Amino acid sequence: MCGCENTRSLLKIFGSSRITDLTRRMEFGMPTYPTHPKFFQMRWCSMGDPAEMNQLVLGEHSGTHVDAPSHFVREGDPARKNIDEVPIDQFIGRAVKLCFGPFPANNIQVTAEDIRAWEAAHILIEERDIVLFDFGWGDKWATGEAGFDFLDSWPGLSRSAAEYLAEKHVKLVGTDCISLDPGDGGDDLAAHLTLLPRGILILENVCNLSQIETESFFMALPLNVAGGTGAPVRAISVQSSAADETS
């Protein structure tokens, strides 16, 4: 098949697919991790320039974003990689969505046993998969003081769950919460400190997970920030339109 035929085949696939945006809108007052920088947007007026523009001030971990290994892996460790050093294919692949909850605001931890039970009832997580956890927590997302509930005692992964996924050799693990570790930090931030040193990326603040199937094609492409410990992404799920007819 020549290059043009390959292109047409891809266009046909994407053209007949349902694309779901899994990305939070960046806006003033949106929730951020309590110790992280806040998001600001300011209208920028330049004398003599007819174009409209805004200045953005934000942290690397604002909105829907990916954590690079360097977020927790220190200088000198060979496992340390900044976001601009991560191969682009690590942000693209088959996604498996696991639903747990809804949970009360009590720092609930999903365990390896929970994940194995989910696999037995659905499909197996495979090597190089992207694993997305839908805790139903995204319904709490709001701007300003209304968003404080989103930042209160959210669920996350236990150490055993993180180790199980690492043993599976997945390439990215995502959540609809502000962090993959539960709100109280869990077992000493075990999710971050287990996955990132093994090169497994973490995706946080994903939304609209209820709109996608258990299995989908996924992309979350980050800004190419030099030396970045993470970056905002535009995350999408691509599914066959036939899935709508059979669901």
PDB file of N, CA and C in Angstrom, residues 10-82:
ATOM      1  N   LEU A  10      -6.335   5.932   7.093  1.00  0.00           N
ATOM      2  CA  LEU A  10      -6.387   6.567   8.403  1.00  0.00           C
ATOM      3  C   LEU A  10      -7.496   7.611   8.466  1.00  0.00           C
ATOM      4  N   LEU A  11      -7.615   8.413   7.394  1.00  0.00           N
ATOM      5  CA  LEU A  11      -8.664   9.431   7.349  1.00  0.00           C
ATOM      6  C   LEU A  11     -10.048   8.794   7.416  1.00  0.00           C
ATOM      7  N   LYS A  12     -10.206   7.645   6.752  1.00  0.00           N
ATOM      8  CA  LYS A  12     -11.489   6.942   6.768  1.00  0.00           C
ATOM      9  C   LYS A  12     -11.812   6.449   8.170  1.00  0.00           C
ATOM     10  N   ILE A  13     -10.791   5.911   8.844  1.00  0.00           N
ATOM     11  CA  ILE A  13     -10.996   5.405  10.204  1.00  0.00           C
ATOM     12  C   ILE A  13     -11.404   6.535  11.138  1.00  0.00           C
ATOM     13  N   PHE A  14     -10.641   7.625  11.107  1.00  0.00           N
ATOM     14  CA  PHE A  14     -10.923   8.729  12.022  1.00  0.00           C
ATOM     15  C   PHE A  14     -12.201   9.461  11.618  1.00  0.00           C
ATOM     16  N   GLY A  15     -12.456   9.535  10.327  1.00  0.00           N
ATOM     17  CA  GLY A  15     -13.648  10.231   9.869  1.00  0.00           C
ATOM     18  C   GLY A  15     -14.934   9.543  10.257  1.00  0.00           C
ATOM     19  N   SER A  16     -14.876   8.217  10.438  1.00  0.00           N
ATOM     20  CA  SER A  16     -16.074   7.458  10.812  1.00  0.00           C
ATOM     21  C   SER A  16     -16.092   7.110  12.293  1.00  0.00           C
ATOM     22  N   SER A  17     -15.204   7.748  13.066  1.00  0.00           N
ATOM     23  CA  SER A  17     -15.088   7.439  14.484  1.00  0.00           C
ATOM     24  C   SER A  17     -15.693   8.541  15.347  1.00  0.00           C
ATOM     25  N   ARG A  18     -15.990   8.190  16.570  1.00  0.00           N
ATOM     26  CA  ARG A  18     -16.434   9.167  17.558  1.00  0.00           C
ATOM     27  C   ARG A  18     -15.239   9.578  18.399  1.00  0.00           C
ATOM     28  N   ILE A  19     -14.952  10.866  18.430  1.00  0.00           N
ATOM     29  CA  ILE A  19     -13.822  11.389  19.183  1.00  0.00           C
ATOM     30  C   ILE A  19     -14.360  12.116  20.412  1.00  0.00           C
ATOM     31  N   THR A  20     -13.908  11.688  21.582  1.00  0.00           N
ATOM     32  CA  THR A  20     -14.356  12.269  22.840  1.00  0.00           C
ATOM     33  C   THR A  20     -13.209  13.046  23.473  1.00  0.00           C
ATOM     34  N   ASP A  21     -13.472  14.293  23.808  1.00  0.00           N
ATOM     35  CA  ASP A  21     -12.475  15.131  24.466  1.00  0.00           C
ATOM     36  C   ASP A  21     -12.465  14.798  25.954  1.00  0.00           C
ATOM     37  N   LEU A  22     -11.317  14.412  26.471  1.00  0.00           N
ATOM     38  CA  LEU A  22     -11.166  14.033  27.878  1.00  0.00           C
ATOM     39  C   LEU A  22     -10.417  15.092  28.667  1.00  0.00           C
ATOM     40  N   THR A  23     -10.387  16.321  28.151  1.00  0.00           N
ATOM     41  CA  THR A  23      -9.535  17.380  28.673  1.00  0.00           C
ATOM     42  C   THR A  23     -10.335  18.459  29.393  1.00  0.00           C
ATOM     43  N   ARG A  24      -9.887  18.860  30.558  1.00  0.00           N
ATOM     44  CA  ARG A  24     -10.492  19.954  31.295  1.00  0.00           C
ATOM     45  C   ARG A  24     -10.223  21.296  30.610  1.00  0.00           C
ATOM     46  N   ARG A  25     -11.206  22.175  30.662  1.00  0.00           N
ATOM     47  CA  ARG A  25     -11.004  23.523  30.135  1.00  0.00           C
ATOM     48  C   ARG A  25     -10.125  24.309  31.111  1.00  0.00           C
ATOM     49  N   MET A  26      -9.123  24.987  30.576  1.00  0.00           N
ATOM     50  CA  MET A  26      -8.238  25.807  31.396  1.00  0.00           C
ATOM     51  C   MET A  26      -8.933  27.145  31.657  1.00  0.00           C
ATOM     52  N   GLU A  27      -9.205  27.443  32.919  1.00  0.00           N
ATOM     53  CA  GLU A  27      -9.892  28.682  33.236  1.00  0.00           C
ATOM     54  C   GLU A  27      -9.544  29.131  34.650  1.00  0.00           C
ATOM     55  N   PHE A  28      -9.693  30.426  34.880  1.00  0.00           N
ATOM     56  CA  PHE A  28      -9.372  31.003  36.179  1.00  0.00           C
ATOM     57  C   PHE A  28     -10.209  30.347  37.275  1.00  0.00           C
ATOM     58  N   GLY A  29      -9.564  30.003  38.390  1.00  0.00           N
ATOM     59  CA  GLY A  29     -10.256  29.419  39.523  1.00  0.00           C
ATOM     60  C   GLY A  29     -10.435  27.923  39.464  1.00  0.00           C
ATOM     61  N   MET A  30      -9.891  27.275  38.414  1.00  0.00           N
ATOM     62  CA  MET A  30     -10.044  25.818  38.350  1.00  0.00           C
ATOM     63  C   MET A  30      -9.196  25.170  39.446  1.00  0.00           C
ATOM     64  N   PRO A  31      -9.582  23.957  39.894  1.00  0.00           N
ATOM     65  CA  PRO A  31      -8.821  23.298  40.952  1.00  0.00           C
ATOM     66  C   PRO A  31      -7.389  22.984  40.524  1.00  0.00           C
ATOM     67  N   THR A  32      -6.462  23.206  41.423  1.00  0.00           N
ATOM     68  CA  THR A  32      -5.083  22.749  41.259  1.00  0.00           C
ATOM     69  C   THR A  32      -4.647  22.102  42.573  1.00  0.00           C
ATOM     70  N   TYR A  33      -3.636  21.256  42.498  1.00  0.00           N
ATOM     71  CA  TYR A  33      -3.131  20.647  43.725  1.00  0.00           C
ATOM     72  C   TYR A  33      -2.770  21.773  44.695  1.00  0.00           C
ATOM     73  N   PRO A  34      -3.150  21.640  45.984  1.00  0.00           N
ATOM     74  CA  PRO A  34      -3.051  22.771  46.911  1.00  0.00           C
ATOM     75  C   PRO A  34      -1.687  23.469  46.950  1.00  0.00           C
ATOM     76  N   THR A  35      -0.589  22.729  46.766  1.00  0.00           N
ATOM     77  CA  THR A  35       0.738  23.344  46.844  1.00  0.00           C
ATOM     78  C   THR A  35       1.270  23.811  45.489  1.00  0.00           C
ATOM     79  N   HIS A  36       0.490  23.648  44.422  1.00  0.00           N
ATOM     80  CA  HIS A  36       0.968  23.956  43.066  1.00  0.00           C
ATOM     81  C   HIS A  36       0.553  25.358  42.629  1.00  0.00           C
ATOM     82  N   PRO A  37       1.246  25.913  41.620  1.00  0.00           N
ATOM     83  CA  PRO A  37       0.870  27.233  41.106  1.00  0.00           C
ATOM     84  C   PRO A  37      -0.541  27.237  40.542  1.00  0.00           C
ATOM     85  N   LYS A  38      -1.169  28.403  40.587  1.00  0.00           N
ATOM     86  CA  LYS A  38      -2.516  28.565  40.070  1.00  0.00           C
ATOM     87  C   LYS A  38      -2.472  29.042  38.611  1.00  0.00           C
ATOM     88  N   PHE A  39      -3.611  28.937  37.956  1.00  0.00           N
ATOM     89  CA  PHE A  39      -3.735  29.342  36.551  1.00  0.00           C
ATOM     90  C   PHE A  39      -4.252  30.780  36.474  1.00  0.00           C
ATOM     91  N   PHE A  40      -3.572  31.596  35.661  1.00  0.00           N
ATOM     92  CA  PHE A  40      -4.000  32.973  35.432  1.00  0.00           C
ATOM     93  C   PHE A  40      -4.005  33.263  33.932  1.00  0.00           C
ATOM     94  N   GLN A  41      -4.981  34.021  33.507  1.00  0.00           N
ATOM     95  CA  GLN A  41      -5.070  34.471  32.123  1.00  0.00           C
ATOM     96  C   GLN A  41      -5.350  35.975  32.136  1.00  0.00           C
ATOM     97  N   MET A  42      -4.524  36.730  31.399  1.00  0.00           N
ATOM     98  CA  MET A  42      -4.683  38.171  31.384  1.00  0.00           C
ATOM     99  C   MET A  42      -4.683  38.686  29.948  1.00  0.00           C
ATOM    100  N   ARG A  43      -5.663  39.528  29.644  1.00  0.00           N
ATOM    101  CA  ARG A  43      -5.706  40.151  28.331  1.00  0.00           C
ATOM    102  C   ARG A  43      -4.449  40.997  28.147  1.00  0.00           C
ATOM    103  N   TRP A  44      -3.776  40.791  27.015  1.00  0.00           N
ATOM    104  CA  TRP A  44      -2.515  41.499  26.752  1.00  0.00           C
ATOM    105  C   TRP A  44      -2.744  42.539  25.661  1.00  0.00           C
ATOM    106  N   CYS A  45      -2.590  43.770  26.032  1.00  0.00           N
ATOM    107  CA  CYS A  45      -2.774  44.871  25.089  1.00  0.00           C
ATOM    108  C   CYS A  45      -1.407  45.420  24.688  1.00  0.00           C
ATOM    109  N   SER A  46      -1.141  45.410  23.399  1.00  0.00           N
ATOM    110  CA  SER A  46       0.144  45.893  22.901  1.00  0.00           C
ATOM    111  C   SER A  46      -0.090  47.076  21.970  1.00  0.00           C
ATOM    112  N   MET A  47       0.569  48.183  22.255  1.00  0.00           N
ATOM    113  CA  MET A  47       0.367  49.407  21.483  1.00  0.00           C
ATOM    114  C   MET A  47       0.726  49.191  20.019  1.00  0.00           C
ATOM    115  N   GLY A  48      -0.230  49.481  19.158  1.00  0.00           N
ATOM    116  CA  GLY A  48       0.033  49.388  17.726  1.00  0.00           C
ATOM    117  C   GLY A  48      -0.177  48.018  17.127  1.00  0.00           C
ATOM    118  N   ASP A  49      -0.529  47.020  17.937  1.00  0.00           N
ATOM    119  CA  ASP A  49      -0.748  45.667  17.418  1.00  0.00           C
ATOM    120  C   ASP A  49      -2.252  45.415  17.349  1.00  0.00           C
ATOM    121  N   PRO A  50      -2.817  45.186  16.165  1.00  0.00           N
ATOM    122  CA  PRO A  50      -4.268  44.996  16.058  1.00  0.00           C
ATOM    123  C   PRO A  50      -4.741  43.615  16.504  1.00  0.00           C
ATOM    124  N   ALA A  51      -3.823  42.671  16.705  1.00  0.00           N
ATOM    125  CA  ALA A  51      -4.217  41.300  17.080  1.00  0.00           C
ATOM    126  C   ALA A  51      -4.605  41.230  18.554  1.00  0.00           C
ATOM    127  N   GLU A  52      -5.572  40.330  18.851  1.00  0.00           N
ATOM    128  CA  GLU A  52      -5.935  40.064  20.240  1.00  0.00           C
ATOM    129  C   GLU A  52      -5.101  38.910  20.768  1.00  0.00           C
ATOM    130  N   MET A  53      -4.705  38.999  22.047  1.00  0.00           N
ATOM    131  CA  MET A  53      -3.906  37.932  22.651  1.00  0.00           C
ATOM    132  C   MET A  53      -4.030  38.001  24.169  1.00  0.00           C
ATOM    133  N   ASN A  54      -3.708  36.867  24.806  1.00  0.00           N
ATOM    134  CA  ASN A  54      -3.709  36.778  26.261  1.00  0.00           C
ATOM    135  C   ASN A  54      -2.363  36.273  26.747  1.00  0.00           C
ATOM    136  N   GLN A  55      -1.996  36.670  27.938  1.00  0.00           N
ATOM    137  CA  GLN A  55      -0.832  36.088  28.601  1.00  0.00           C
ATOM    138  C   GLN A  55      -1.317  35.019  29.565  1.00  0.00           C
ATOM    139  N   LEU A  56      -0.691  33.848  29.519  1.00  0.00           N
ATOM    140  CA  LEU A  56      -1.024  32.754  30.425  1.00  0.00           C
ATOM    141  C   LEU A  56       0.091  32.556  31.441  1.00  0.00           C
ATOM    142  N   VAL A  57      -0.294  32.364  32.690  1.00  0.00           N
ATOM    143  CA  VAL A  57       0.643  32.000  33.750  1.00  0.00           C
ATOM    144  C   VAL A  57       0.081  30.735  34.390  1.00  0.00           C
ATOM    145  N   LEU A  58       0.840  29.660  34.361  1.00  0.00           N
ATOM    146  CA  LEU A  58       0.315  28.379  34.853  1.00  0.00           C
ATOM    147  C   LEU A  58       1.453  27.463  35.267  1.00  0.00           C
ATOM    148  N   GLY A  59       1.110  26.489  36.079  1.00  0.00           N
ATOM    149  CA  GLY A  59       2.070  25.460  36.443  1.00  0.00           C
ATOM    150  C   GLY A  59       2.089  24.346  35.411  1.00  0.00           C
ATOM    151  N   GLU A  60       3.162  23.569  35.418  1.00  0.00           N
ATOM    152  CA  GLU A  60       3.266  22.444  34.483  1.00  0.00           C
ATOM    153  C   GLU A  60       2.179  21.402  34.734  1.00  0.00           C
ATOM    154  N   HIS A  61       1.662  21.375  35.941  1.00  0.00           N
ATOM    155  CA  HIS A  61       0.683  20.353  36.340  1.00  0.00           C
ATOM    156  C   HIS A  61      -0.707  20.968  36.488  1.00  0.00           C
ATOM    157  N   SER A  62      -1.033  21.867  35.570  1.00  0.00           N
ATOM    158  CA  SER A  62      -2.340  22.523  35.567  1.00  0.00           C
ATOM    159  C   SER A  62      -3.325  21.760  34.685  1.00  0.00           C
ATOM    160  N   GLY A  63      -4.580  21.723  35.110  1.00  0.00           N
ATOM    161  CA  GLY A  63      -5.613  21.096  34.296  1.00  0.00           C
ATOM    162  C   GLY A  63      -5.313  19.629  34.033  1.00  0.00           C
ATOM    163  N   THR A  64      -5.767  19.138  32.897  1.00  0.00           N
ATOM    164  CA  THR A  64      -5.464  17.763  32.479  1.00  0.00           C
ATOM    165  C   THR A  64      -4.012  17.734  32.045  1.00  0.00           C
ATOM    166  N   HIS A  65      -3.195  16.967  32.739  1.00  0.00           N
ATOM    167  CA  HIS A  65      -1.747  17.035  32.513  1.00  0.00           C
ATOM    168  C   HIS A  65      -1.091  15.672  32.754  1.00  0.00           C
ATOM    169  N   VAL A  66       0.120  15.546  32.232  1.00  0.00           N
ATOM    170  CA  VAL A  66       0.930  14.344  32.433  1.00  0.00           C
ATOM    171  C   VAL A  66       2.103  14.672  33.337  1.00  0.00           C
ATOM    172  N   ASP A  67       2.392  13.762  34.277  1.00  0.00           N
ATOM    173  CA  ASP A  67       3.602  13.834  35.095  1.00  0.00           C
ATOM    174  C   ASP A  67       4.716  13.076  34.390  1.00  0.00           C
ATOM    175  N   ALA A  68       5.848  13.746  34.192  1.00  0.00           N
ATOM    176  CA  ALA A  68       7.049  13.070  33.696  1.00  0.00           C
ATOM    177  C   ALA A  68       7.779  12.433  34.879  1.00  0.00           C
ATOM    178  N   PRO A  69       8.668  11.466  34.626  1.00  0.00           N
ATOM    179  CA  PRO A  69       9.421  10.875  35.734  1.00  0.00           C
ATOM    180  C   PRO A  69      10.142  11.908  36.602  1.00  0.00           C
ATOM    181  N   SER A  70      10.628  13.006  35.994  1.00  0.00           N
ATOM    182  CA  SER A  70      11.384  13.998  36.758  1.00  0.00           C
ATOM    183  C   SER A  70      10.535  14.714  37.800  1.00  0.00           C
ATOM    184  N   HIS A  71       9.225  14.531  37.786  1.00  0.00           N
ATOM    185  CA  HIS A  71       8.361  15.112  38.803  1.00  0.00           C
ATOM    186  C   HIS A  71       8.733  14.574  40.189  1.00  0.00           C
ATOM    187  N   PHE A  72       9.204  13.308  40.245  1.00  0.00           N
ATOM    188  CA  PHE A  72       9.599  12.722  41.519  1.00  0.00           C
ATOM    189  C   PHE A  72      10.985  12.074  41.492  1.00  0.00           C
ATOM    190  N   VAL A  73      11.494  11.755  40.312  1.00  0.00           N
ATOM    191  CA  VAL A  73      12.811  11.101  40.214  1.00  0.00           C
ATOM    192  C   VAL A  73      13.894  12.182  40.200  1.00  0.00           C
ATOM    193  N   ARG A  74      14.813  12.108  41.124  1.00  0.00           N
ATOM    194  CA  ARG A  74      15.771  13.184  41.345  1.00  0.00           C
ATOM    195  C   ARG A  74      16.947  13.157  40.376  1.00  0.00           C
ATOM    196  N   GLU A  75      17.661  14.284  40.341  1.00  0.00           N
ATOM    197  CA  GLU A  75      18.857  14.423  39.507  1.00  0.00           C
ATOM    198  C   GLU A  75      19.860  13.323  39.831  1.00  0.00           C
ATOM    199  N   GLY A  76      20.486  12.786  38.783  1.00  0.00           N
ATOM    200  CA  GLY A  76      21.483  11.741  38.959  1.00  0.00           C
ATOM    201  C   GLY A  76      20.940  10.339  38.822  1.00  0.00           C
ATOM    202  N   ASP A  77      19.651  10.175  38.939  1.00  0.00           N
ATOM    203  CA  ASP A  77      19.023   8.857  38.774  1.00  0.00           C
ATOM    204  C   ASP A  77      18.819   8.621  37.277  1.00  0.00           C
ATOM    205  N   PRO A  78      19.316   7.491  36.736  1.00  0.00           N
ATOM    206  CA  PRO A  78      19.156   7.226  35.301  1.00  0.00           C
ATOM    207  C   PRO A  78      17.703   7.112  34.856  1.00  0.00           C
ATOM    208  N   ALA A  79      16.782   6.898  35.790  1.00  0.00           N
ATOM    209  CA  ALA A  79      15.367   6.800  35.435  1.00  0.00           C
ATOM    210  C   ALA A  79      14.734   8.181  35.222  1.00  0.00           C
ATOM    211  N   ARG A  80      15.437   9.235  35.568  1.00  0.00           N
ATOM    212  CA  ARG A  80      14.880  10.586  35.454  1.00  0.00           C
ATOM    213  C   ARG A  80      14.758  10.980  33.978  1.00  0.00           C
ATOM    214  N   LYS A  81      13.566  11.404  33.582  1.00  0.00           N
ATOM    215  CA  LYS A  81      13.325  11.947  32.246  1.00  0.00           C
ATOM    216  C   LYS A  81      12.383  13.130  32.368  1.00  0.00           C
ATOM    217  N   ASN A  82      12.703  14.192  31.666  1.00  0.00           N
ATOM    218  CA  ASN A  82      11.800  15.323  31.580  1.00  0.00           C
ATOM    219  C   ASN A  82      10.760  15.064  30.493  1.00  0.00           C
TER     220      ASN A  82
END
